[in-house]
Amino acid sequence: MADKNAVQTPSKKKKKKGLSQYILGFFLLLYTLFCGLPILLVFISAFTDEMSIVQNGYSFFPKKWSTNGISAVLKYGSKLITSYGVTIFITVVGTLFGLFVMSMFAYAISRPGFRMARFLSIYLLIPMLFSGGILSSYLVYASLYGLKDSFLLLILPLSVSTMNVIILRTYIVNSVPLELMEAAKIDGAGDYRTFFQITLPLMKPVLAAVGFMMATAYWNEWQNALIFITTDSKKPLQLLLVNIQKSIEFLLNNNNVPASVRAAMGGTIPQQSATMATVVVVIGPIMVAYPFFQKYFVKGLTVGSVKG
Amino acid sequence: MTFLILVVAITAVVFLGLFLLRNRMKNTWKNRAHVVMAYPAFLILLLMAYIPMTGLILAFKTYDFTAGSFYTMPWADPIFKNFRVLSASKQLFYTMTRNTLIYYVLFTVIGTFLNIVLAIAIDQFVFKRVAKTMQTIMIIPIFVSYAAVTFIVYAFISPDTGIINQVMGTHIEYYKSSGVDYWPTILTIVKMWNSVGYGSVLYMSVLAGIDTGLYEAAQIDGAGKWKQIWHITLPSLIPMITVMLLLSVGGIMKSDTGLFYQVTRDIGGLYPKTQVIDSYILGQIRSKPNWGFTSAATFFQSIVGLLMMLGANGLVRKIAPENALF
């Protein structure tokens, strides 16, 4: 029962389309607008004329439209393309790698008769209860491992998470028939072959769900990049946004910055419509991909919510 | 380089050990394929979660960058010296701990409440197609990174061009220390905008699992909609609420740095109401850390989180054992 989703499976409750339903609908609509309008504003502002923003402020109904913001983004040119490349790289590699190692782990600890599974389950849970915090991670990653400025720090820390492994394991236990895996064994398939040819293909829905959540996490990651990455050519998209914000901050707080420095920093204060256009470029791909994955991750989230 | 050597060394030790002990660990040896499959994730957790825990030891050391690693740094003398630094800067530490706790309570209480209200509202709404479209939009905010949210928030509350100031006809400098009192509200709204649509999905899955016979029986007994919600819907949500609260309580001392470091633009004037332990530590790492203070604060943060988690779980185990996590 728990893997049903309220929206997808209308319950058999008696339906009354009375006035109260329309009142309820009105409030739901209000909340929907509350969620959607800020994002709409980003897209509108990206296409608003700069003077319009400066004089009249941000608006859902700008006086004048313009594509200058978008074309100004292209001024970042190679920087933007490099960052895009970095983000796509860590998102794709991180998600695939994470899914791979986590589903193998989930498969192993869900095997009946594998005694070490108990130890491994506890081993998996502890990081959720206790962690060293940001400072300890920083010390260990940067000075002990010597990984400063390495892509590995953008990929590895997010690749294995307790919650995702629990979701995957719950799915294997509940939705992949044990008989099927045992039949494969009787037919002579080894453990690896059983996993890769029987279990993994049957895990597609949950892999899509967890995969999308992971991909979003990778796409949106900025903190590790901010702390560890120093080389320009390794900076992901989010860091570009953070840096734009930092440079605005710097220029606003330092009125006495000489013109030469301003010029060296690449012109004046970044324009507001151009900044919004950058935001569009950064969040756009997720907005586009999300509707295709929605049904999977709503389902995946639901399945995984069963306590492991 | 060190990293690679570590990876190879740990792997060699694990598998050589397994091979040598194969006569004693018969079950594990028989299942060695499963060991191999579990190993990569095991190793990543070890390197990325377990070994960093040892970094907490810095709270008992004197920071000395000439020492090779923090393991070899000299012990603090006396051993609790760093914690004395912590209590010496009482005001700073008090402010950020207080903020961390207040925001945790605010976000958890309001968030859980709104999650449940939204889940029930969508569940009760009979136009399912419309509900699905609305839900799609409600979930979107969780996928917008805080680096981007920073600019959205700016568009709303910027003093000159922000929508709020335009509509209200005011000129409030939200980003200066004069506007500091608005920030708890602003951050709460941003957090709810970000997380409620997504959070309600979990509760909706529980609602979908409620036996409809219960509602029908209640209806026959003459219970109205509100009575049904109060006596059937809410009680069935309690196990899920408990699990979610338990999961969150371990992070009581942790905060979303995206919210507190990015969205607030790390503006000093706002610190009295916006600085939390994590945003302070992040800021310290970015500048020149005040090692003694920061490491003691980190230690405090981790230990309190662990104790809260164990305490809450113990409490739940006493009251309703079936809802406890472990």
XYZ file of C-alpha atoms in Angstrom:
634
model
C 0.000 0.000 0.000
C 2.735 2.388 0.951
C 4.138 2.605 -2.566
C 0.982 4.228 -3.860
C 0.921 7.908 -4.366
C -2.123 9.884 -3.428
C -2.115 11.876 -6.627
C -1.728 8.938 -8.934
C -4.244 6.675 -7.296
C -7.451 8.463 -6.468
C -8.836 6.833 -3.356
C -12.310 5.485 -3.237
C -13.489 8.146 -0.833
C -16.853 9.608 -1.615
C -16.300 12.556 -3.942
C -18.247 15.716 -3.294
C -17.452 18.659 -5.492
C -19.085 21.147 -3.190
C -18.177 24.703 -2.363
C -15.601 23.558 0.179
C -13.631 21.921 -2.637
C -13.385 25.238 -4.463
C -12.254 27.023 -1.320
C -9.631 24.333 -0.793
C -8.614 24.683 -4.440
C -8.258 28.422 -3.988
C -5.813 28.007 -1.114
C -3.851 25.369 -2.972
C -3.656 27.726 -5.927
C -2.333 30.484 -3.663
C 0.391 28.193 -2.396
C 1.225 27.100 -5.927
C 1.648 30.741 -6.920
C 3.827 31.333 -3.862
C 6.104 28.518 -5.072
C 6.043 29.296 -8.764
C 6.071 33.084 -9.005
C 9.607 33.662 -7.663
C 10.950 31.338 -10.346
C 8.843 33.030 -12.990
C 10.308 36.338 -11.830
C 13.804 35.066 -12.589
C 12.845 34.305 -16.165
C 10.998 37.618 -16.599
C 13.866 39.633 -15.119
C 16.335 37.918 -17.394
C 14.409 39.369 -20.330
C 13.740 42.772 -18.808
C 15.492 45.877 -20.028
C 18.241 46.926 -17.615
C 17.015 50.538 -17.350
C 13.570 49.230 -16.549
C 14.931 47.365 -13.519
C 17.094 50.242 -12.328
C 14.290 52.823 -12.585
C 11.187 50.822 -11.704
C 12.610 47.850 -9.902
C 11.986 44.165 -10.500
C 8.546 43.521 -11.868
C 6.345 40.758 -13.204
C 5.113 43.221 -15.825
C 8.215 45.028 -17.023
C 7.805 48.253 -18.989
C 10.318 47.169 -21.560
C 11.533 43.750 -22.632
C 15.019 43.084 -23.880
C 17.381 40.257 -24.682
C 20.442 42.247 -23.613
C 20.692 40.289 -20.375
C 20.963 36.980 -22.172
C 23.490 38.299 -24.636
C 25.516 39.793 -21.780
C 25.751 36.316 -20.292
C 27.471 35.205 -23.427
C 30.167 37.739 -22.512
C 31.302 35.303 -19.844
C 31.927 33.183 -22.909
C 34.536 30.552 -22.359
C 34.302 30.900 -18.583
C 30.647 29.946 -18.703
C 31.248 27.075 -21.091
C 34.082 25.722 -18.946
C 31.936 25.903 -15.826
C 29.091 24.229 -17.647
C 31.465 21.477 -18.706
C 32.752 21.016 -15.159
C 29.237 20.853 -13.722
C 28.012 18.412 -16.357
C 31.095 16.271 -15.835
C 30.780 16.011 -12.060
C 27.017 15.537 -12.297
C 27.185 12.694 -14.814
C 30.238 10.946 -13.403
C 29.182 11.438 -9.776
C 25.627 10.236 -10.309
C 26.572 7.143 -12.300
C 29.433 6.254 -9.998
C 27.353 6.825 -6.869
C 24.425 4.783 -8.176
C 26.792 1.981 -9.106
C 28.608 1.656 -5.789
C 25.493 2.283 -3.710
C 23.354 -0.306 -5.466
C 26.129 -2.900 -5.127
C 26.332 -2.114 -1.427
C 22.537 -2.210 -1.068
C 22.422 -5.546 -2.898
C 25.151 -7.041 -0.734
C 23.568 -6.048 2.572
C 20.170 -7.324 1.470
C 21.449 -10.878 0.790
C 20.052 -13.427 3.190
C 22.782 -15.613 4.612
C 25.487 -12.946 4.361
C 26.393 -12.513 8.001
C 28.522 -9.446 7.547
C 25.400 -7.594 6.349
C 24.543 -6.771 9.952
C 27.861 -5.105 10.576
C 27.678 -3.264 7.254
C 24.182 -1.937 8.034
C 25.361 -0.445 11.303
C 28.471 0.865 9.576
C 26.168 2.561 7.083
C 23.982 4.166 9.765
C 26.659 5.708 11.965
C 27.595 8.586 9.603
C 23.972 9.705 9.787
C 24.200 10.011 13.573
C 27.646 11.456 13.930
C 29.936 13.478 11.745
C 33.063 15.498 12.156
C 31.550 18.677 10.746
C 32.794 20.996 8.025
C 36.070 21.893 9.707
C 37.176 18.305 10.251
C 36.316 17.355 6.680
C 38.248 20.348 5.460
C 41.318 19.396 7.478
C 41.247 15.758 6.459
C 40.443 16.256 2.769
C 42.784 19.140 2.186
C 45.781 18.550 4.404
C 45.720 14.845 5.235
C 44.650 13.543 1.823
C 46.251 16.399 -0.067
C 43.235 16.628 -2.354
C 42.923 20.411 -2.479
C 41.788 21.635 -5.876
C 40.893 18.114 -6.990
C 37.762 17.005 -8.829
C 37.629 14.054 -6.448
C 36.371 16.377 -3.725
C 33.490 17.485 -5.916
C 32.523 13.874 -6.628
C 33.336 11.563 -3.710
C 31.738 13.313 -0.701
C 28.283 13.294 -2.330
C 28.527 9.890 -3.972
C 27.485 7.648 -1.086
C 24.738 8.728 1.268
C 23.093 6.615 3.939
C 19.587 7.698 3.020
C 19.993 6.734 -0.630
C 21.436 3.323 0.207
C 18.465 2.681 2.498
C 16.079 3.641 -0.312
C 17.860 1.286 -2.716
C 17.959 -1.563 -0.221
C 14.293 -1.179 0.668
C 13.454 -1.360 -3.012
C 15.509 -4.530 -3.537
C 13.936 -6.219 -0.540
C 10.360 -5.227 -1.388
C 10.212 -5.122 -5.154
C 12.814 -7.486 -6.602
C 11.507 -11.047 -6.193
C 13.892 -13.196 -4.208
C 12.778 -16.277 -6.165
C 14.028 -14.710 -9.370
C 17.510 -14.243 -7.950
C 17.539 -17.737 -6.477
C 16.375 -19.217 -9.776
C 19.262 -17.463 -11.510
C 21.632 -18.999 -9.005
C 20.233 -22.487 -9.602
C 20.692 -21.941 -13.321
C 24.348 -21.384 -12.625
C 24.648 -17.585 -12.571
C 27.292 -16.358 -10.136
C 26.726 -13.565 -7.631
C 28.004 -10.854 -9.954
C 25.969 -12.069 -12.870
C 22.819 -12.288 -10.761
C 23.304 -8.699 -9.695
C 24.133 -7.232 -13.085
C 21.706 -9.221 -15.203
C 18.750 -9.792 -12.885
C 18.708 -7.307 -10.022
C 20.107 -4.151 -11.588
C 17.708 -4.110 -14.579
C 14.773 -4.562 -12.210
C 15.886 -1.562 -10.158
C 15.321 0.956 -12.958
C 12.505 2.958 -11.299
C 14.374 3.444 -8.041
C 17.622 4.159 -9.887
C 15.833 6.911 -11.824
C 14.472 8.355 -8.601
C 17.689 8.285 -6.608
C 19.670 9.258 -9.699
C 17.652 12.404 -10.235
C 17.966 13.455 -6.602
C 21.719 12.844 -6.757
C 22.095 14.687 -10.038
C 20.326 17.681 -8.520
C 22.590 17.560 -5.495
C 25.665 17.500 -7.727
C 24.310 20.220 -9.982
C 23.566 22.485 -7.015
C 26.730 21.797 -5.015
C 28.697 24.943 -4.224
C 30.173 24.544 -0.756
C 32.933 22.046 -1.468
C 33.766 23.972 -4.618
C 33.995 27.205 -2.629
C 36.280 25.674 -0.020
C 38.503 23.443 -2.107
C 38.652 24.590 -5.723
C 41.068 27.344 -6.623
C 41.801 26.809 -10.317
C 39.432 28.740 -12.590
C 39.107 25.927 -15.082
C 37.791 23.590 -12.369
C 35.067 25.852 -11.033
C 31.510 24.584 -11.431
C 28.508 26.710 -12.402
C 27.245 27.358 -8.893
C 30.579 28.807 -7.926
C 30.265 31.195 -10.857
C 27.024 32.451 -9.311
C 28.620 32.716 -5.891
C 31.501 34.676 -7.375
C 29.211 37.073 -9.232
C 27.459 37.754 -5.954
C 30.794 38.238 -4.178
C 31.995 40.722 -6.756
C 28.755 42.704 -6.528
C 29.221 42.738 -2.772
C 32.804 43.865 -3.109
C 31.995 46.730 -5.462
C 29.009 47.897 -3.450
C 30.949 47.950 -0.215
C 33.989 49.689 -1.628
C 32.984 53.002 -3.090
C 36.583 54.017 -3.385
C 37.586 51.221 -5.703
C 39.587 52.992 -8.391
C 38.297 52.873 -11.927
C 41.335 50.896 -13.043
C 40.513 48.122 -10.577
C 36.928 48.119 -11.720
C 38.099 47.791 -15.275
C 40.391 44.951 -14.285
C 37.494 43.185 -12.642
C 35.712 43.126 -15.933
C 33.727 46.335 -16.079
C 31.137 47.788 -13.788
C 28.837 46.169 -11.301
C 27.286 43.186 -13.042
C 23.960 44.230 -14.471
C 20.869 42.971 -12.788
C 19.184 41.522 -15.849
C 22.425 39.855 -16.888
C 22.783 38.331 -13.436
C 19.261 36.965 -13.627
C 20.027 35.604 -17.074
C 22.977 33.759 -15.521
C 20.644 32.319 -12.911
C 18.391 31.134 -15.740
C 21.331 29.452 -17.416
C 22.283 27.746 -14.152
C 18.859 26.515 -13.017
C 17.353 26.032 -16.490
C 18.502 22.461 -17.196
C 17.047 21.148 -13.924
C 13.722 22.882 -14.556
C 13.582 21.222 -17.957
C 14.599 17.753 -16.771
C 12.499 17.681 -13.633
C 8.997 17.004 -15.073
C 10.310 13.887 -16.816
C 11.632 12.466 -13.569
C 8.842 13.593 -11.278
C 6.826 10.377 -11.381
C 9.905 8.311 -10.629
C 11.158 10.250 -7.696
C 7.759 10.734 -6.103
C 7.494 6.963 -6.263
C 11.077 6.353 -5.187
C 10.767 8.683 -2.248
C 7.610 6.900 -1.216
C 9.103 3.442 -1.463
C 12.199 4.455 0.432
C 10.203 6.031 3.190
C 9.376 2.617 4.588
C 11.647 2.383 7.595
C 14.579 0.082 6.849
C 49.129 11.172 -3.857
C 48.671 10.445 -0.154
C 45.095 9.711 -1.008
C 45.969 7.114 -3.616
C 48.416 5.386 -1.271
C 45.724 5.291 1.415
C 43.210 3.761 -0.985
C 45.644 1.068 -2.114
C 46.876 0.342 1.411
C 43.395 0.010 2.938
C 42.235 -2.187 0.071
C 45.278 -4.424 0.389
C 44.847 -4.793 4.148
C 41.132 -5.611 3.875
C 41.436 -8.246 1.186
C 44.665 -9.755 2.411
C 43.114 -9.993 5.858
C 40.043 -11.667 4.431
C 42.208 -14.143 2.529
C 44.380 -15.021 5.514
C 41.408 -15.399 7.824
C 39.357 -17.393 5.343
C 39.275 -20.474 7.574
C 37.950 -18.516 10.526
C 35.489 -16.309 8.655
C 33.876 -19.075 6.638
C 30.620 -17.258 5.973
C 32.355 -14.097 4.832
C 34.742 -16.046 2.621
C 31.880 -17.953 1.061
C 30.168 -14.624 0.351
C 33.316 -12.904 -0.856
C 31.534 -11.713 -3.983
C 29.259 -9.673 -1.728
C 32.250 -8.337 0.143
C 33.763 -7.175 -3.142
C 30.508 -5.510 -4.146
C 30.028 -3.734 -0.834
C 33.665 -2.663 -0.716
C 33.691 0.510 -2.908
C 30.899 2.181 -0.938
C 32.496 0.935 2.295
C 35.785 2.560 1.309
C 34.135 5.863 0.351
C 32.308 6.026 3.674
C 35.543 5.248 5.459
C 37.500 7.961 3.650
C 34.795 10.607 3.408
C 32.880 10.126 6.672
C 34.788 8.037 9.188
C 38.341 9.329 8.890
C 37.153 12.984 8.969
C 35.614 12.237 12.381
C 39.151 12.017 13.705
C 39.536 15.696 12.818
C 37.596 16.463 15.993
C 40.781 15.721 17.887
C 41.951 19.180 16.893
C 39.738 20.545 19.666
C 42.325 19.156 22.097
C 45.403 20.318 20.212
C 47.311 23.513 19.763
C 47.210 24.449 16.127
C 50.674 24.409 14.647
C 51.000 24.438 10.909
C 54.640 23.355 11.044
C 53.488 19.925 12.197
C 52.831 17.643 9.254
C 49.214 16.840 10.068
C 46.822 17.580 12.880
C 47.605 14.194 14.394
C 51.134 15.236 15.184
C 50.313 18.684 16.529
C 51.103 19.169 20.208
C 48.338 18.568 22.721
C 46.718 21.642 24.163
C 48.000 22.515 27.584
C 45.830 22.282 29.628
C 43.845 19.840 27.549
C 40.642 21.916 27.619
C 42.384 25.120 26.618
C 40.385 25.520 23.414
C 37.149 25.219 25.308
C 38.312 28.019 27.575
C 38.730 30.143 24.472
C 35.176 29.198 23.637
C 33.829 30.338 26.969
C 36.022 33.437 26.853
C 34.231 34.551 23.660
C 30.938 33.802 25.323
C 28.922 36.397 23.442
C 29.895 35.151 19.987
C 29.420 31.509 20.883
C 26.167 32.159 22.660
C 24.739 34.111 19.720
C 25.496 31.497 17.124
C 24.371 28.573 19.249
C 21.151 30.371 20.097
C 20.504 31.182 16.441
C 21.226 27.600 15.402
C 18.748 26.239 17.931
C 16.054 28.840 17.280
C 16.155 28.249 13.531
C 16.124 24.491 14.022
C 12.986 24.739 16.156
C 11.338 27.292 13.844
C 12.023 25.272 10.712
C 11.107 21.931 12.239
C 7.880 23.021 13.898
C 6.562 25.219 11.095
C 7.923 22.871 8.412
C 6.328 19.739 9.868
C 3.050 21.564 10.391
C 2.942 22.896 6.832
C 4.021 19.550 5.365
C 1.089 17.868 7.051
C -1.423 20.595 6.204
C -0.361 20.575 2.554
C -0.391 16.783 2.344
C -3.901 16.583 3.798
C -5.113 19.459 1.611
C -3.888 17.803 -1.575
C -5.234 14.450 -0.433
C -8.680 15.920 0.217
C -8.766 17.830 -3.069
C -10.913 15.888 -5.534
C -9.638 17.437 -8.787
C -6.665 15.096 -9.040
C -5.317 16.347 -12.347
C -5.198 19.932 -11.151
C -3.639 18.742 -7.895
C -0.892 16.953 -9.785
C 0.012 20.040 -11.808
C 0.024 22.150 -8.658
C 2.207 19.607 -6.922
C 4.695 19.711 -9.775
C 5.125 23.446 -9.264
C 5.244 23.133 -5.472
C 8.181 20.707 -5.636
C 10.288 22.773 -8.039
C 11.842 25.128 -5.418
C 13.805 22.298 -3.778
C 15.770 21.972 -7.016
C 16.850 25.610 -7.117
C 20.281 25.931 -5.550
C 20.754 28.437 -2.769
C 23.375 30.169 -4.865
C 20.507 31.000 -7.241
C 17.965 31.595 -4.475
C 20.239 34.373 -3.225
C 19.424 36.380 -6.344
C 15.717 35.600 -6.209
C 15.582 36.827 -2.627
C 17.486 39.927 -3.675
C 14.904 40.654 -6.370
C 12.228 40.656 -3.697
C 13.902 42.558 -0.880
C 16.501 44.783 -2.514
C 16.077 48.262 -0.996
C 15.742 50.162 -4.288
C 14.442 47.672 -6.798
C 12.912 44.931 -4.668
C 9.306 43.940 -5.185
C 8.393 43.999 -1.499
C 9.533 47.580 -1.034
C 7.744 48.635 -4.228
C 4.458 47.035 -3.269
C 4.529 48.197 0.331
C 5.787 51.614 -0.690
C 8.572 51.400 1.875
C 12.313 51.733 1.689
C 13.641 49.199 4.155
C 17.328 48.374 3.975
C 17.003 44.649 4.543
C 20.671 44.016 3.902
C 21.912 46.506 6.490
C 22.021 46.042 10.231
C 18.920 48.226 10.545
C 16.958 45.482 8.801
C 18.314 42.650 10.915
C 15.011 42.003 12.685
C 13.315 40.984 9.459
C 15.722 38.133 8.787
C 14.217 35.390 10.938
C 10.981 35.896 8.988
C 12.743 36.121 5.642
C 14.810 32.988 6.230
C 11.804 31.047 7.483
C 9.773 32.003 4.407
C 12.642 31.079 2.087
C 13.156 27.764 3.844
C 9.440 26.906 3.699
C 9.250 27.953 0.049
C 12.165 25.663 -0.618
C 11.179 22.565 1.287
C 7.467 22.241 2.066
C 6.254 21.057 -1.343
C 8.889 18.352 -1.418
C 8.497 17.418 2.242
C 4.759 16.868 1.926
C 5.276 14.078 -0.631
C 6.396 11.722 2.136
C 3.302 12.389 4.208
C 1.057 11.989 1.188
C 2.371 8.497 0.662
C 1.198 7.612 4.157
C -2.226 9.168 3.529
C -2.609 7.090 0.382
C -2.060 3.985 2.469
C -4.891 4.627 4.937
C -7.655 2.040 4.703
C -10.623 3.853 3.129
C -12.944 1.587 5.083
C -12.059 3.611 8.167
C -13.381 6.811 6.601
C -16.543 5.069 5.434
C -17.178 3.636 8.888
C -16.611 7.077 10.429
C -19.022 8.613 7.963
C -21.707 6.108 8.842
C -21.152 6.943 12.487
C -21.820 10.543 11.568
C -18.322 12.018 11.743
C -17.785 15.085 9.573
C -14.680 15.858 7.500
C -12.848 17.612 10.325
C -13.616 14.864 12.781
C -12.349 12.291 10.288
C -9.098 14.209 9.823
C -8.636 14.581 13.558
C -9.417 10.984 14.516
C -8.200 8.993 11.511
C -5.794 10.983 9.336
C -3.633 12.612 11.984
C -3.094 9.526 14.175
C -1.998 7.531 11.140
C 0.656 10.157 10.376
C 2.280 9.959 13.793
C 4.794 7.166 13.018
C 6.061 9.085 9.988
C 6.232 12.345 11.946
C 8.248 10.595 14.660
C 10.707 9.072 12.194
C 11.203 12.394 10.413
C 11.737 14.250 13.692
C 14.211 11.625 14.874
C 16.121 11.854 11.627
C 16.285 15.622 11.891
C 17.218 15.891 15.563
C 20.751 14.598 14.961
C 21.276 17.700 12.858
C 20.052 20.082 15.528
C 23.423 21.842 15.603
C 23.834 21.762 11.833
C 22.331 24.279 9.488
C 22.003 24.706 5.784
C 24.953 26.916 4.896
C 23.260 27.738 1.599
C 20.571 29.528 3.531
C 22.657 31.162 6.239
C 25.846 31.891 4.335
C 24.598 32.513 0.791
C 21.114 33.979 1.093
C 22.204 36.378 3.848
C 25.199 37.276 1.669
C 27.376 36.724 4.740
C 26.788 40.345 5.738
C 28.340 41.154 9.106
C 25.553 43.514 10.181
C 23.092 40.643 10.036
C 25.133 38.233 12.168
C 23.215 38.861 15.422
C 20.154 37.194 13.901
C 21.594 35.090 11.084
C 24.926 33.624 12.101
C 24.769 29.926 12.909
C 27.572 27.569 13.897
C 28.009 26.143 10.417
C 28.066 29.500 8.654
C 30.603 30.742 11.182
C 32.847 27.723 10.607
C 32.545 28.059 6.843
C 33.471 31.726 7.088
C 36.450 30.822 9.277
C 37.706 28.224 6.811
C 37.434 30.805 4.036
C 39.431 33.379 5.988
C 42.186 32.689 8.471
C 40.696 30.378 11.017
C 40.674 31.109 14.679
C 41.627 27.455 15.164
C 41.150 27.062 18.901
C 37.678 28.537 18.944
C 36.524 26.937 15.703
C 37.707 23.439 16.574
C 36.112 23.597 20.012
C 32.848 24.818 18.451
C 32.983 21.967 15.911
C 33.528 19.427 18.671
C 30.640 20.857 20.643
C 28.444 20.753 17.530
C 29.147 17.080 16.794
C 28.789 15.839 20.341
C 25.555 17.719 21.024
C 24.103 16.356 17.778
C 24.971 12.801 18.786
C 23.610 13.195 22.308
C 20.362 14.732 21.075
C 19.903 11.882 18.635
C 20.554 9.191 21.262
C 18.373 11.000 23.800
C 15.456 11.479 21.430
C 15.648 7.904 20.257
C 15.756 6.639 23.829
C 12.706 8.726 24.660
C 10.776 7.429 21.676
C 11.771 3.879 22.563
C 10.195 4.341 25.978
C 6.945 5.878 24.742
C 6.388 4.122 21.433
C 9.082 1.489 20.812
C 7.796 0.628 17.332
C 8.659 4.138 16.095
C 12.246 4.206 17.353
C 15.022 4.289 14.790
C 17.318 1.831 16.545
